[in-house]
Short mmCIF file of C-alpha atoms in Angstrom, two decimals:
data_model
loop_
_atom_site.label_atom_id
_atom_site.label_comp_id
_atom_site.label_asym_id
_atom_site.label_seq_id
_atom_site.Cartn_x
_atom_site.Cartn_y
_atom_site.Cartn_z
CA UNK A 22 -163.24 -47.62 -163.51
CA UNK A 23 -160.06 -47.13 -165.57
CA UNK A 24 -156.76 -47.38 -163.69
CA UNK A 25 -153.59 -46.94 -165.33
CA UNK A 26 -150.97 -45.65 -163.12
CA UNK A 27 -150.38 -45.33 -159.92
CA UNK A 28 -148.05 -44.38 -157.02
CA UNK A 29 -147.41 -46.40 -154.03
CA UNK A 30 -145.34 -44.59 -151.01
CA UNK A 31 -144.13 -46.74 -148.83
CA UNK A 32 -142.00 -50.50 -149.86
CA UNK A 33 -142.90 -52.83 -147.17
CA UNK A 34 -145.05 -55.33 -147.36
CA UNK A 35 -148.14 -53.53 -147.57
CA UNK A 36 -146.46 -51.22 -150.52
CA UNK A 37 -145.06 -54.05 -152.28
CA UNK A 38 -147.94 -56.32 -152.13
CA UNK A 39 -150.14 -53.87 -153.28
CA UNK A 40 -147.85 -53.28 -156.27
CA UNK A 41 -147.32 -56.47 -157.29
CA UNK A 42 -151.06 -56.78 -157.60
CA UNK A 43 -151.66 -53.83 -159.47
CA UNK A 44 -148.76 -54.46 -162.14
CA UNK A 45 -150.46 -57.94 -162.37
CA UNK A 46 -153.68 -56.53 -163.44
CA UNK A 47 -151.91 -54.19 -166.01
CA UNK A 48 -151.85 -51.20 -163.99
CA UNK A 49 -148.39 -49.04 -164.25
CA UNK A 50 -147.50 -48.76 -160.47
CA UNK A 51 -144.50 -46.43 -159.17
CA UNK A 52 -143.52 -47.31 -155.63
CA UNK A 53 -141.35 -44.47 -153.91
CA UNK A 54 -139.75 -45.26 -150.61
CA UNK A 55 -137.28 -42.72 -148.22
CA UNK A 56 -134.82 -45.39 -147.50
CA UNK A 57 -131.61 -44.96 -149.57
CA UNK A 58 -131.19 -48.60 -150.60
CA UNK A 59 -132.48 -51.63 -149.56
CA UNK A 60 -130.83 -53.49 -146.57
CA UNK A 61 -131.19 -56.79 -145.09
CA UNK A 62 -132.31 -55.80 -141.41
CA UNK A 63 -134.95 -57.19 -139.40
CA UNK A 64 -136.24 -59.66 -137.18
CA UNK A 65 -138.45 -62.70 -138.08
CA UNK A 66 -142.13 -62.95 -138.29
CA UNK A 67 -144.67 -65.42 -137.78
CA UNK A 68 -146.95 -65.81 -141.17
CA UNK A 69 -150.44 -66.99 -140.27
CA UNK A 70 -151.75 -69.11 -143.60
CA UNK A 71 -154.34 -65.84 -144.35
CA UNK A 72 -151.18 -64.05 -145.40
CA UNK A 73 -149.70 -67.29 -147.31
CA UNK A 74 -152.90 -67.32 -149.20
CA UNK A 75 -152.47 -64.25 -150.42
CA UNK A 76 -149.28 -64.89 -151.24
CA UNK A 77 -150.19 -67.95 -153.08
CA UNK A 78 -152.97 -65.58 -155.11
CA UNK A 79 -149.51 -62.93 -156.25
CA UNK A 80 -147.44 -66.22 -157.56
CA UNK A 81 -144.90 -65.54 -154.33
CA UNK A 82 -145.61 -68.75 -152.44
CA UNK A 83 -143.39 -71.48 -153.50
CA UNK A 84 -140.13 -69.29 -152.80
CA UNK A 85 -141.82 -67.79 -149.53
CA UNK A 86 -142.38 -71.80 -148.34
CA UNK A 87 -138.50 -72.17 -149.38
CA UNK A 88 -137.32 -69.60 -147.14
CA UNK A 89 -139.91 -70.43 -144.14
CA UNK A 90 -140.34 -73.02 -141.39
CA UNK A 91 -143.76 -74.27 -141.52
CA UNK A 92 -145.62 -74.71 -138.76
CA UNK A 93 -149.30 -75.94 -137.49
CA UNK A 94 -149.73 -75.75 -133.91
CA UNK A 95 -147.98 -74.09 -130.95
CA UNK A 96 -147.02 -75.71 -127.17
CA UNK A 97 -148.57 -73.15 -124.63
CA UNK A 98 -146.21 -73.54 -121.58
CA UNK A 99 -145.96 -72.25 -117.96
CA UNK A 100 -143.13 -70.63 -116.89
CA UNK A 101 -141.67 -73.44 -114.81
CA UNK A 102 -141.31 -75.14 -118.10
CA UNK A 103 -144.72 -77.02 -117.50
CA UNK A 104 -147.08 -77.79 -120.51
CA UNK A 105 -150.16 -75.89 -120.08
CA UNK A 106 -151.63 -77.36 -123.75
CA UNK A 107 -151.38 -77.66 -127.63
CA UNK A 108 -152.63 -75.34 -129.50
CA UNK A 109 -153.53 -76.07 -133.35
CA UNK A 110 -153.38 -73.49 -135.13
CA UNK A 111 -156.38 -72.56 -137.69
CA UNK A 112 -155.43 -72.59 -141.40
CA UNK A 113 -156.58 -68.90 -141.67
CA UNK A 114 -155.49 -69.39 -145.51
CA UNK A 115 -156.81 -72.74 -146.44
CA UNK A 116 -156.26 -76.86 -146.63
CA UNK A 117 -153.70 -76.85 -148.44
CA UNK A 118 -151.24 -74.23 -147.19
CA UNK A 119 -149.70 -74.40 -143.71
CA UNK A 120 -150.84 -73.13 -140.54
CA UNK A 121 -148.14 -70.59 -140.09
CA UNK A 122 -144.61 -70.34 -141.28
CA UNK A 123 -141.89 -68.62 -139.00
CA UNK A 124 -139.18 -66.53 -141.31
CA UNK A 125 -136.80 -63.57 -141.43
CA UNK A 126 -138.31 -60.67 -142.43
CA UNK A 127 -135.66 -59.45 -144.47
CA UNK A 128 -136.01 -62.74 -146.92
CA UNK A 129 -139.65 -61.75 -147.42
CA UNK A 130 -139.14 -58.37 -148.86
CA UNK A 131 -136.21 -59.49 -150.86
CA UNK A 132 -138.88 -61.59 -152.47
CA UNK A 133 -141.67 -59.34 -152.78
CA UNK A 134 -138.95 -56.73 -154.37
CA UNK A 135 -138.09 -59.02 -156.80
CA UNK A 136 -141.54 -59.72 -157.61
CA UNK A 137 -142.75 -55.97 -158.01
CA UNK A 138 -139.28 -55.86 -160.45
CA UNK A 139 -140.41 -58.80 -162.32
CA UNK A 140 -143.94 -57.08 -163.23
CA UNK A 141 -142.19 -53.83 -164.10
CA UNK A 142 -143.11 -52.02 -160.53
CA UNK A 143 -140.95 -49.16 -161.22
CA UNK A 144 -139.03 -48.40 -157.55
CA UNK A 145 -137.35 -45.01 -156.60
CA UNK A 146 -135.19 -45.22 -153.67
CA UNK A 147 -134.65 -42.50 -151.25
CA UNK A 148 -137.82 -40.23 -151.77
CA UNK A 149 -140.83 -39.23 -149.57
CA UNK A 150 -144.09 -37.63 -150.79
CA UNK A 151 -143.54 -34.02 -149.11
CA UNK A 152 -147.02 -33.03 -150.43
CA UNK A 153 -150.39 -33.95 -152.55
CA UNK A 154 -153.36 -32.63 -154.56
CA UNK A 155 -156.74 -34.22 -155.24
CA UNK A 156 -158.72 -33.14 -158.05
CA UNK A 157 -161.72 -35.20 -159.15
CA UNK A 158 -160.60 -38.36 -161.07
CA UNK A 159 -156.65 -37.53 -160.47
CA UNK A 160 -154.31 -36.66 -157.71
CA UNK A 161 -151.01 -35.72 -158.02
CA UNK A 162 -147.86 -35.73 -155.86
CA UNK A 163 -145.43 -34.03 -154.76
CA UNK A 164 -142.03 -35.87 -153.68
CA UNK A 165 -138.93 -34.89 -151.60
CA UNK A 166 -136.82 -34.44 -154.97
CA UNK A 167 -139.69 -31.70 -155.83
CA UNK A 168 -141.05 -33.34 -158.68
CA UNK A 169 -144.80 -32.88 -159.67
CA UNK A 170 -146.37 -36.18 -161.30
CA UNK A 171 -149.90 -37.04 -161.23
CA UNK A 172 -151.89 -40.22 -161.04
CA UNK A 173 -155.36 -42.05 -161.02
CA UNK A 174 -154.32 -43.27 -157.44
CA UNK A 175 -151.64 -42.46 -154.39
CA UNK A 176 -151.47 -45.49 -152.13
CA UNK A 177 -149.65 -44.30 -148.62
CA UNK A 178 -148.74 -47.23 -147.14
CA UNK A 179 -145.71 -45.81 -145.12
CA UNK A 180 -146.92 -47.42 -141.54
CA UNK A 181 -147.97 -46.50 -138.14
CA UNK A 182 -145.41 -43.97 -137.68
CA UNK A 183 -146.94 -42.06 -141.05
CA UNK A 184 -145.84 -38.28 -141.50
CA UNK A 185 -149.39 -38.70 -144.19
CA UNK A 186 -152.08 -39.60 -142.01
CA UNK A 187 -152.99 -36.90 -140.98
CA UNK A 188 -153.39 -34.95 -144.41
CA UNK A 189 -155.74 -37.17 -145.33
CA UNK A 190 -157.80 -35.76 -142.38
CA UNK A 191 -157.43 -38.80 -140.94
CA UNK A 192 -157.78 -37.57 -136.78
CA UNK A 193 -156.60 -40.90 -134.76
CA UNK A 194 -152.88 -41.60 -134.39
CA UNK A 195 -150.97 -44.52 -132.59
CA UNK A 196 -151.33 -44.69 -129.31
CA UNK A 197 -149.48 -46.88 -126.43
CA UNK A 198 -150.42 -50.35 -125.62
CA UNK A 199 -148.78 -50.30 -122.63
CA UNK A 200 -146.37 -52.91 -123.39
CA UNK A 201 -142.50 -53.02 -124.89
CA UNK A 202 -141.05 -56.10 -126.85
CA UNK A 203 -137.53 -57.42 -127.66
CA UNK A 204 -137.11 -59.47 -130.41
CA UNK A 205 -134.26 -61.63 -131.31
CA UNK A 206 -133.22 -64.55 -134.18
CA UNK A 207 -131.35 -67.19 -132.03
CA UNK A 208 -130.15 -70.65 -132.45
CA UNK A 209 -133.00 -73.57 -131.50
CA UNK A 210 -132.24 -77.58 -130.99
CA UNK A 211 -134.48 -79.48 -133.68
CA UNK A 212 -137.04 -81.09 -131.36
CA UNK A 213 -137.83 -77.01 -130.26
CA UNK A 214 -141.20 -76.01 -132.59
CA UNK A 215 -143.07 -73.21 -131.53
CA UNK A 216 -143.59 -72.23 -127.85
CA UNK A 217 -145.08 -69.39 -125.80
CA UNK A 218 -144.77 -69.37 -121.75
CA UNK A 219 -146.93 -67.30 -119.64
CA UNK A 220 -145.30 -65.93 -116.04
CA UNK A 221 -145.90 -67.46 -112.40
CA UNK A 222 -145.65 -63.86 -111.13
CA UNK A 223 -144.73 -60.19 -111.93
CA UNK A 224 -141.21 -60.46 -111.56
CA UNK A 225 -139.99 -60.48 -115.33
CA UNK A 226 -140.94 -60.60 -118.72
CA UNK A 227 -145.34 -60.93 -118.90
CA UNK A 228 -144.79 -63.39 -121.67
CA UNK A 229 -142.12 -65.18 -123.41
CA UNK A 230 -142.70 -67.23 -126.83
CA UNK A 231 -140.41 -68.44 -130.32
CA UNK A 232 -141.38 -69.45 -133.45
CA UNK A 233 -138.74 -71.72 -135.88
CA UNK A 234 -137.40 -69.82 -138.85
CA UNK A 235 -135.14 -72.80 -140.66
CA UNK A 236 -133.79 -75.67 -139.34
CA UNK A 237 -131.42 -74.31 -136.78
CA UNK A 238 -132.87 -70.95 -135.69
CA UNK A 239 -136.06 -69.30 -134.44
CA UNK A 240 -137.62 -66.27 -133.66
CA UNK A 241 -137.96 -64.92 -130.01
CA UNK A 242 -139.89 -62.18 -128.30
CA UNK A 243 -140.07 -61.04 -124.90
CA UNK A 244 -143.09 -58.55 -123.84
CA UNK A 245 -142.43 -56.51 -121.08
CA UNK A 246 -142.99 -52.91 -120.04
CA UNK A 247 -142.62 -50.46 -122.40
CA UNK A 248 -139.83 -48.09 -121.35
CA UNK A 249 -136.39 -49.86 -121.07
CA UNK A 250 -134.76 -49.45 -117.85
CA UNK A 251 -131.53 -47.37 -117.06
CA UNK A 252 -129.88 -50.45 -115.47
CA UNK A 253 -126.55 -50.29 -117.10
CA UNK A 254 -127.36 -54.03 -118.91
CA UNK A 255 -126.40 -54.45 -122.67
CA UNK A 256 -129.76 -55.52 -124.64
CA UNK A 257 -128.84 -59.36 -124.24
CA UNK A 258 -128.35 -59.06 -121.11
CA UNK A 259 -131.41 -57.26 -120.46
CA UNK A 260 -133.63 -59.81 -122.67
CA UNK A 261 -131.81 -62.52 -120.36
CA UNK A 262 -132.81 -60.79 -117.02
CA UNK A 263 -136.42 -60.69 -118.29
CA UNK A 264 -136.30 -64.22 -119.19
CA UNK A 265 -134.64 -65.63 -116.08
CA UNK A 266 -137.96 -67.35 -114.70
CA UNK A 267 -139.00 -69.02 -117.96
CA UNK A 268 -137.38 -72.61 -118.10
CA UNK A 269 -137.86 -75.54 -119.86
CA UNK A 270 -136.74 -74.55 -123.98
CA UNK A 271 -136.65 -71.12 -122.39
CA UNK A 272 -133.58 -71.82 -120.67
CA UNK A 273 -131.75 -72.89 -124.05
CA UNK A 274 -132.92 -69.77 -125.48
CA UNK A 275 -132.38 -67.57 -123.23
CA UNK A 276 -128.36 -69.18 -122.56
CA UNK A 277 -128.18 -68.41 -126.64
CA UNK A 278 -128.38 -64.97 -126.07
CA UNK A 279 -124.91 -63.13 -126.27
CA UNK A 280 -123.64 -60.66 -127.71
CA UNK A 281 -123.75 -61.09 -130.85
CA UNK A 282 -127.17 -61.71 -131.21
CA UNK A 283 -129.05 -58.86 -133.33
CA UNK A 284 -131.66 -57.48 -130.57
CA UNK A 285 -134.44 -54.80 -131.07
CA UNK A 286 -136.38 -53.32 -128.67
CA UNK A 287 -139.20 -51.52 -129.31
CA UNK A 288 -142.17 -50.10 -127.12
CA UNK A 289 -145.58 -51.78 -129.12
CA UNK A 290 -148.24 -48.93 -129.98
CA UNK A 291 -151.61 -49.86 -131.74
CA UNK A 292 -153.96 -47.84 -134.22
CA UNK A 293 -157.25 -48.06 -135.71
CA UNK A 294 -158.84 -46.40 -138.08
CA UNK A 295 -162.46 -47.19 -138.82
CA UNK A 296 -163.51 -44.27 -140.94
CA UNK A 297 -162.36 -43.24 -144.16
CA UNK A 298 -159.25 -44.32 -145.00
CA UNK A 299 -158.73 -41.69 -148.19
CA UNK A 300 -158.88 -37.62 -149.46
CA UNK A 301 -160.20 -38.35 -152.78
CA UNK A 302 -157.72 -40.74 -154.69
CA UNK A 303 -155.42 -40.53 -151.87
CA UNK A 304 -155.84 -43.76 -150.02
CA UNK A 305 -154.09 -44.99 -147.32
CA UNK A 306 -153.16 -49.41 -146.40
CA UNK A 307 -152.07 -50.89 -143.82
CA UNK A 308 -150.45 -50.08 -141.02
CA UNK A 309 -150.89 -46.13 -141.61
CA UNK A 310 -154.57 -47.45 -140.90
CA UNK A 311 -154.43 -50.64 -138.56
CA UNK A 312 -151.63 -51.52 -136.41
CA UNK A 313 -151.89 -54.05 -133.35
CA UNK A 314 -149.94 -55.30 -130.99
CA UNK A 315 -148.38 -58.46 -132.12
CA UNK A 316 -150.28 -60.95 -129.84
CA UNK A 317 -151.79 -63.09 -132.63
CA UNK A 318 -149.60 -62.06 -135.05
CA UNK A 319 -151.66 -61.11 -137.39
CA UNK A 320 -150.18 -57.38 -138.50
CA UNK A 321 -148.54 -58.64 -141.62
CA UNK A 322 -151.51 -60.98 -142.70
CA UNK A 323 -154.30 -57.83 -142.42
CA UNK A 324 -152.07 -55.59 -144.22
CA UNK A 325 -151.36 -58.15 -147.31
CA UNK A 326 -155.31 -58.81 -147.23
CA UNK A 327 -155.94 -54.93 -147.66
CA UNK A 328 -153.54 -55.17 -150.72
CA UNK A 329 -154.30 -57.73 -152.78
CA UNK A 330 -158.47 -56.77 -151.90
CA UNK A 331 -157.30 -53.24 -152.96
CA UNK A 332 -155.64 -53.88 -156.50
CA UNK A 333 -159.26 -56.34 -157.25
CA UNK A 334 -161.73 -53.38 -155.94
CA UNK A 335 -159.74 -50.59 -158.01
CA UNK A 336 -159.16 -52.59 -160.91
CA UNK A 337 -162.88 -53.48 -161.17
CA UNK A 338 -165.10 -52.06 -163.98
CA UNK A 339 -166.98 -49.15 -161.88
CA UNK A 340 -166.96 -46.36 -159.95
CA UNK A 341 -164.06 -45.25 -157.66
CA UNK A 342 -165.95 -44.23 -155.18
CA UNK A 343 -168.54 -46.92 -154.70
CA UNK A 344 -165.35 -49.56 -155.17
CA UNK A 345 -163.40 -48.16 -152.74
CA UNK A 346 -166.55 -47.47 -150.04
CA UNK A 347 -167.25 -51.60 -151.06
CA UNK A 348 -163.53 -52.39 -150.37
CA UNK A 349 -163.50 -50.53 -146.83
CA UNK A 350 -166.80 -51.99 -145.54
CA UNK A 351 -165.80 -55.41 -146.48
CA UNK A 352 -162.20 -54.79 -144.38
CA UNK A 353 -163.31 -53.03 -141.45
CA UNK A 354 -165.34 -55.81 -139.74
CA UNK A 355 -162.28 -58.64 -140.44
CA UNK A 356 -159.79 -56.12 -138.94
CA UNK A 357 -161.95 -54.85 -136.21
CA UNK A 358 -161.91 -58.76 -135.28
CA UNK A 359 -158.06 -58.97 -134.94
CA UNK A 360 -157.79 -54.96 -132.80
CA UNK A 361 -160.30 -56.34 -130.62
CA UNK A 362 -158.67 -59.64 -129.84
CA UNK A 363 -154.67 -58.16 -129.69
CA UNK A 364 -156.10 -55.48 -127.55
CA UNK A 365 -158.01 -57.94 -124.92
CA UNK A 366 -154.82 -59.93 -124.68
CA UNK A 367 -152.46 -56.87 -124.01
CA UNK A 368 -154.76 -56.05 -121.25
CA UNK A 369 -154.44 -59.50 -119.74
CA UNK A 370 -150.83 -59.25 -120.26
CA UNK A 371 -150.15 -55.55 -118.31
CA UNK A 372 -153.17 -57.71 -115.10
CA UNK A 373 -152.05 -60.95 -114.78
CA UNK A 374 -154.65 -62.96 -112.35
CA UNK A 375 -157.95 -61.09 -114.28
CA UNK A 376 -160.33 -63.36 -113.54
CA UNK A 377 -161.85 -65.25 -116.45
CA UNK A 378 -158.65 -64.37 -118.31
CA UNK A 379 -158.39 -66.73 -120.97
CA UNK A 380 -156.03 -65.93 -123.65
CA UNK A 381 -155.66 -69.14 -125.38
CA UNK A 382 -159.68 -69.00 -125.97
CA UNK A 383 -159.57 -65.57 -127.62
CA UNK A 384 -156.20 -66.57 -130.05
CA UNK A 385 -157.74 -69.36 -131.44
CA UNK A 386 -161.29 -68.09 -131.62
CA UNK A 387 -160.27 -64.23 -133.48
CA UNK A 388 -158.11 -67.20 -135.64
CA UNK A 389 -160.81 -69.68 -136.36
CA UNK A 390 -162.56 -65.94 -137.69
CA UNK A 391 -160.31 -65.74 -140.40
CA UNK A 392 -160.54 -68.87 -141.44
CA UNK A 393 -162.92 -67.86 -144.91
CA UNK A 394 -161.32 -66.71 -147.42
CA UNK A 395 -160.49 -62.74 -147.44
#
């Protein structure tokens, strides 16, 4: 199969990735995105090592290890401040990368957007694609500043909240997990690694956990029902209410809170997609296609994987179509691994006390699946 240009809307990490693997493999990629510029905004991430490896294979990990806190294992805790156990985490990408790294989202795309520059990845700020056509071995778009371009491949890889799906005749949309999360960067004291606490009852957050993003500051999260109440609170505050029966590190964290600290709340939805993911050579990544809740913080990992898998399968010497039906049955099972897991623990998370609950078992073993290479 011949590839030789082709347009990617959407510039997270899925978009990017995907880019940067293209223009690596001599493709002429075009990456369109509806924000106006780029900003630094965001919360941090945890980055299992199946997502570092793939960042090792796009010539991005060196300066993603510089900006990152590496990490191998995590401290399960009660919420009395009681250690339940430690948890090693599987090296998902390999020996010789870590288990995890916790970092600011923000520094990753700055990374990945200088990497798509590097390779020529020519990026258009402030444009949507308003409209496509497929016909046979092309498809062309149509974008918000009403220009007509066509191209071997579209990539939509705008997300969980994408206005594309659906043209593609794709028929499942997001749908509610049941549970909200607040995120936060805070301060952390240098013995604090990474921690998650599980509740003694049902009167606060369902679970509380941080993961180190330099030397000074970490990542938090708070689940908790997904509608935020009307109880007059400023976000910190409200974060700090929720958090007001987790002790032991939680107590440091949750006294760091103030406000000045940059909060987001968000209520967690959750898609799959197992069928076809395209309309001809229209073909939809990532999170427009798989989005989970966050509970083995995997989202970022499965959407890189589907990039860098993407550029090799369309790059290959053979047909579209049997490339891209051997790309999405090689995908499907690894992802359906990773929904079913996220999805068990959210429903131990909104019934506390399920018997057999267990959701240090299912984390490490939907892990200890990823462990081959993608």
């Amino acid at each position: 199969m011949s590839v030789h240009n082709v347009l990617i809307v959407g510039g997270g990490f899925t978009g990017l990735t995907t880019a940067i693997a293209l223009a690596q493999r001599d493709v002429k990629v075009t990456l369109v995105d509806k924000a106006p510029a780029w900003a630094r905004v965001g919360h941090g991430l945890t980055i299992q090592g199946n997502a570092l490896w793939v960042f090792k294979e796009i010539g991005v990990i060196d300066e993603v290890l510089e900006v990152g806190q590496a990490e191998n294992g995590v401290t399960l805790y009660w919420a009395d401040g009681r250690v339940m156990a430690e948890m090693p985490t599987p090296r998902t990408g390999g020996d010789d990368l870590p288990a995890t790294i916790g970092a600011l989202r923000p520094d990753l795309h700055e990374i990945l957007v200088r990497k798509a520059e590097e390779h020529g990845v020519e990026i258009r700020l402030g444009l949507e694609l308003t409209d496509f056509e497929t016909d046979g071995d092309t498809a062309t778009s149509v974008l918000s500043d009403g220009t007509r371009e066509t191209w071997d491949i579209i990539v939509v890889a705008d997300g969980i909240k994408s206005e594309n799906r659906a043209k593609l005749g794709i028929a499942e949309d997001r749908a509610p997990s049941g549970l909200g999360i607040w995120r936060a960067v805070t301060s952390r004291l240098p013995e604090m690694t990474g921690g998650i606490a599980y509740p003694l009852d049902d009167s606060g957050a369902y679970k509380v956990g941080y993961t180190p993003v330099s030397e000074d500051q970490c990542y938090i999260f708070v689940l908790c029902p997904p509608e935020r109440p009307d109880n007059g609170l400023e976000g910190w505050q409200e974060a700090q209410r929720l958090m007001a029966n987790f002790h032991g590190p939680f107590d440091y964290l949750r006294e760091s809170l103030g406000p000045d600290t940059f909060l987001n709340f968000q209520e967690i939805e959750w898609i799959f997609v197992e069928g076809p993911w395209n309309k001809g050579r229209v073909v939809a990544l990532g999170e427009a296609v798989h989005a989970v809740p966050p509970l083995i913080a995997q989202g970022a990992a499965q959407c890189v994987e589907d990039a860098l898998l993407f550029a090799e399968y369309m790059t290959a010497e053979d047909d579209f179509d049997e490339q891209l039906a051997a790309f999405h049955a090689r995908r499907i099972p690894r992802i359906k691994g990773v929904v079913d897991a996220s999805l068990q623990l959210a429903n131990w998370e909104l019934h506390p006390g399920t018997p057999d609950a267990d959701p240090g078992r299912v984390m490490a073993e939907a892990l200890v699946a990823l462990v081959p290479e993608p």
